[in-house]
């Protein structure tokens, strides 16, 4: 998924964050514009699906152990794309946060293995069961097939009853009752 990264900090810490984002296979950093204005043009031209903004001062905040913010702008009209990009960036931020915490504790004299177990006592392994490819085909198509089958049944029953009514076998009221009765049987 193509994204852009705007690095207003341009420090080793921000470049480390960018390298971690690029290292994953979930997103593809196709541009590194110098401003959000340039990134906005790429976003509105549909060249990218999201923008990661690293504000100035990010590296300084990381070095002193404060919380450092990174902004993410994602196209929310494609829910699966939005979810995929968001999960990747959150995972990168969490991983870097744990690494920084471990380095801080090790610098204070703690054992690295103990700190690592303390920092991440549970490692989540996510496996998508119902939509493993995270695509629209496996997500939307089953419900579309149900609607198509339902509409086909509605049209077929209606055509059969109209044909009977034209032959004079039943009145209009009888045809409506028959159509509603059959549809209830098919839809339940």
XYZ file of C-alpha atoms in Angstrom:
188
model
C 0.000 0.000 0.000
C 1.629 3.273 -1.067
C 2.159 5.888 1.649
C 4.260 9.006 2.154
C 6.283 10.117 5.165
C 6.838 13.778 6.023
C 9.870 14.030 8.329
C 9.960 17.532 9.820
C 12.456 16.424 12.474
C 15.173 14.865 10.278
C 17.099 13.318 13.176
C 18.588 9.842 13.537
C 15.586 8.884 15.681
C 13.063 9.921 13.031
C 15.066 8.183 10.303
C 15.091 5.055 12.480
C 11.288 5.231 12.659
C 11.124 5.571 8.860
C 13.441 2.573 8.386
C 11.211 0.467 10.635
C 8.111 1.471 8.663
C 9.842 0.630 5.386
C 11.119 -2.700 6.727
C 7.630 -4.165 6.960
C 5.823 -5.560 3.958
C 2.462 -3.966 4.786
C 3.204 -0.549 3.287
C 5.404 0.895 0.584
C 6.895 4.334 1.205
C 6.719 5.837 -2.264
C 7.415 9.474 -1.363
C 9.032 11.591 1.320
C 7.659 15.084 0.657
C 9.112 18.013 2.572
C 5.767 19.391 3.757
C 2.239 18.274 4.545
C 1.075 20.532 1.721
C 3.003 18.417 -0.812
C 1.768 15.220 0.832
C -1.797 16.509 0.648
C -1.490 16.851 -3.137
C -0.257 13.252 -3.419
C -3.105 12.118 -1.176
C -5.823 13.925 -3.146
C -4.349 12.708 -6.462
C -4.788 9.106 -5.171
C -1.061 8.452 -5.478
C -0.934 7.388 -1.811
C -3.374 6.014 0.752
C -1.802 7.569 3.832
C 0.710 10.026 5.250
C 2.877 9.635 8.332
C 3.912 12.991 9.810
C 6.908 13.145 12.149
C 6.894 16.578 13.812
C 10.002 18.574 14.656
C 11.213 17.812 18.159
C 10.449 14.093 17.838
C 14.096 13.056 18.275
C 14.650 15.338 21.271
C 11.591 13.933 23.036
C 12.723 10.354 22.354
C 16.215 11.083 23.714
C 14.922 12.467 27.016
C 12.431 9.604 27.410
C 9.261 11.620 26.859
C 6.302 10.560 24.787
C 6.891 11.445 21.148
C 3.920 11.881 18.831
C 3.675 10.727 15.248
C 0.597 11.609 13.202
C -1.045 9.326 10.673
C -3.480 10.469 7.997
C -5.212 7.600 6.201
C -7.971 7.364 3.611
C -10.899 6.096 5.681
C -13.123 5.357 2.694
C -11.362 2.007 2.219
C -11.791 0.350 5.600
C -9.488 -2.585 4.970
C -6.712 -0.376 3.622
C -7.172 1.971 6.582
C -6.973 -0.947 9.023
C -3.904 -2.433 7.351
C -1.897 0.817 7.383
C -3.017 1.686 10.908
C -2.026 -1.721 12.301
C 1.411 -1.498 10.710
C 2.201 1.983 12.006
C 0.899 1.177 15.494
C 3.017 -1.995 15.566
C 6.131 -0.059 14.542
C 5.489 2.605 17.183
C 4.900 -0.023 19.884
C 8.034 -1.952 18.932
C 10.201 1.170 19.003
C 8.651 2.158 22.325
C 9.531 -1.201 23.853
C 13.080 -1.014 22.454
C 13.559 2.452 23.959
C 12.207 1.296 27.300
C 14.526 -1.718 27.325
C 17.523 0.476 26.456
C 16.582 2.880 29.253
C 16.370 0.092 31.850
C 19.599 -1.520 30.625
C 21.342 1.856 30.917
C 20.184 1.939 34.550
C 21.818 -1.458 35.171
C 18.886 -3.865 34.750
C 19.288 -7.248 33.034
C 18.204 -7.009 29.360
C 16.381 -10.379 29.330
C 14.354 -9.532 32.441
C 13.467 -6.113 31.105
C 12.423 -7.570 27.732
C 10.091 -10.052 29.462
C 8.719 -7.242 31.623
C 8.229 -4.884 28.673
C 6.375 -7.434 26.523
C 4.926 -10.130 28.796
C 2.439 -11.179 26.126
C 3.229 -11.268 22.438
C 0.106 -11.134 20.301
C 0.085 -13.156 17.119
C -2.794 -12.049 14.921
C -4.196 -14.462 12.364
C -7.103 -13.355 10.234
C -9.497 -16.277 10.107
C -12.455 -15.041 8.089
C -10.640 -12.710 5.722
C -7.012 -13.895 5.547
C -6.079 -11.844 2.473
C -7.806 -8.737 3.871
C -9.437 -8.223 0.478
C -12.841 -7.059 -0.608
C -13.519 -10.276 -2.525
C -13.746 -12.460 0.549
C -15.276 -9.681 2.628
C -18.093 -8.320 0.445
C -18.858 -10.976 -2.165
C -20.765 -13.450 0.076
C -23.302 -10.798 1.050
C -23.611 -9.662 -2.573
C -24.370 -13.252 -3.626
C -27.119 -13.466 -1.012
C -28.709 -10.246 -2.317
C -28.475 -11.527 -5.921
C -30.172 -14.820 -4.988
C -32.891 -12.996 -3.058
C -33.573 -10.629 -5.945
C -33.663 -13.522 -8.408
C -36.251 -15.308 -6.280
C -38.335 -12.137 -5.971
C -38.324 -11.525 -9.715
C -39.071 -15.184 -10.500
C -42.015 -15.422 -8.112
C -43.387 -12.091 -9.314
C -43.141 -13.121 -12.982
C -44.904 -16.432 -12.276
C -47.756 -14.701 -10.473
C -48.142 -12.032 -13.163
C -48.319 -14.786 -15.770
C -51.081 -16.525 -13.778
C -52.976 -13.278 -13.340
C -52.839 -12.587 -17.100
C -54.263 -16.038 -17.790
C -57.127 -15.187 -15.491
C -56.420 -17.890 -12.968
C -56.475 -15.543 -9.986
C -57.401 -11.977 -9.238
C -54.860 -9.303 -8.382
C -55.487 -9.669 -4.648
C -54.851 -13.415 -4.840
C -51.586 -12.809 -6.729
C -50.307 -10.361 -4.109
C -51.126 -12.767 -1.292
C -49.403 -15.617 -3.135
C -46.262 -13.545 -3.845
C -46.014 -12.383 -0.230
C -46.583 -15.942 1.035
C -43.915 -17.436 -1.210
C -41.435 -14.682 -0.411
C -41.887 -15.254 3.300
C -41.165 -18.941 2.774
C -38.053 -18.189 0.702
C -36.705 -15.488 3.001
C -37.172 -17.328 6.267
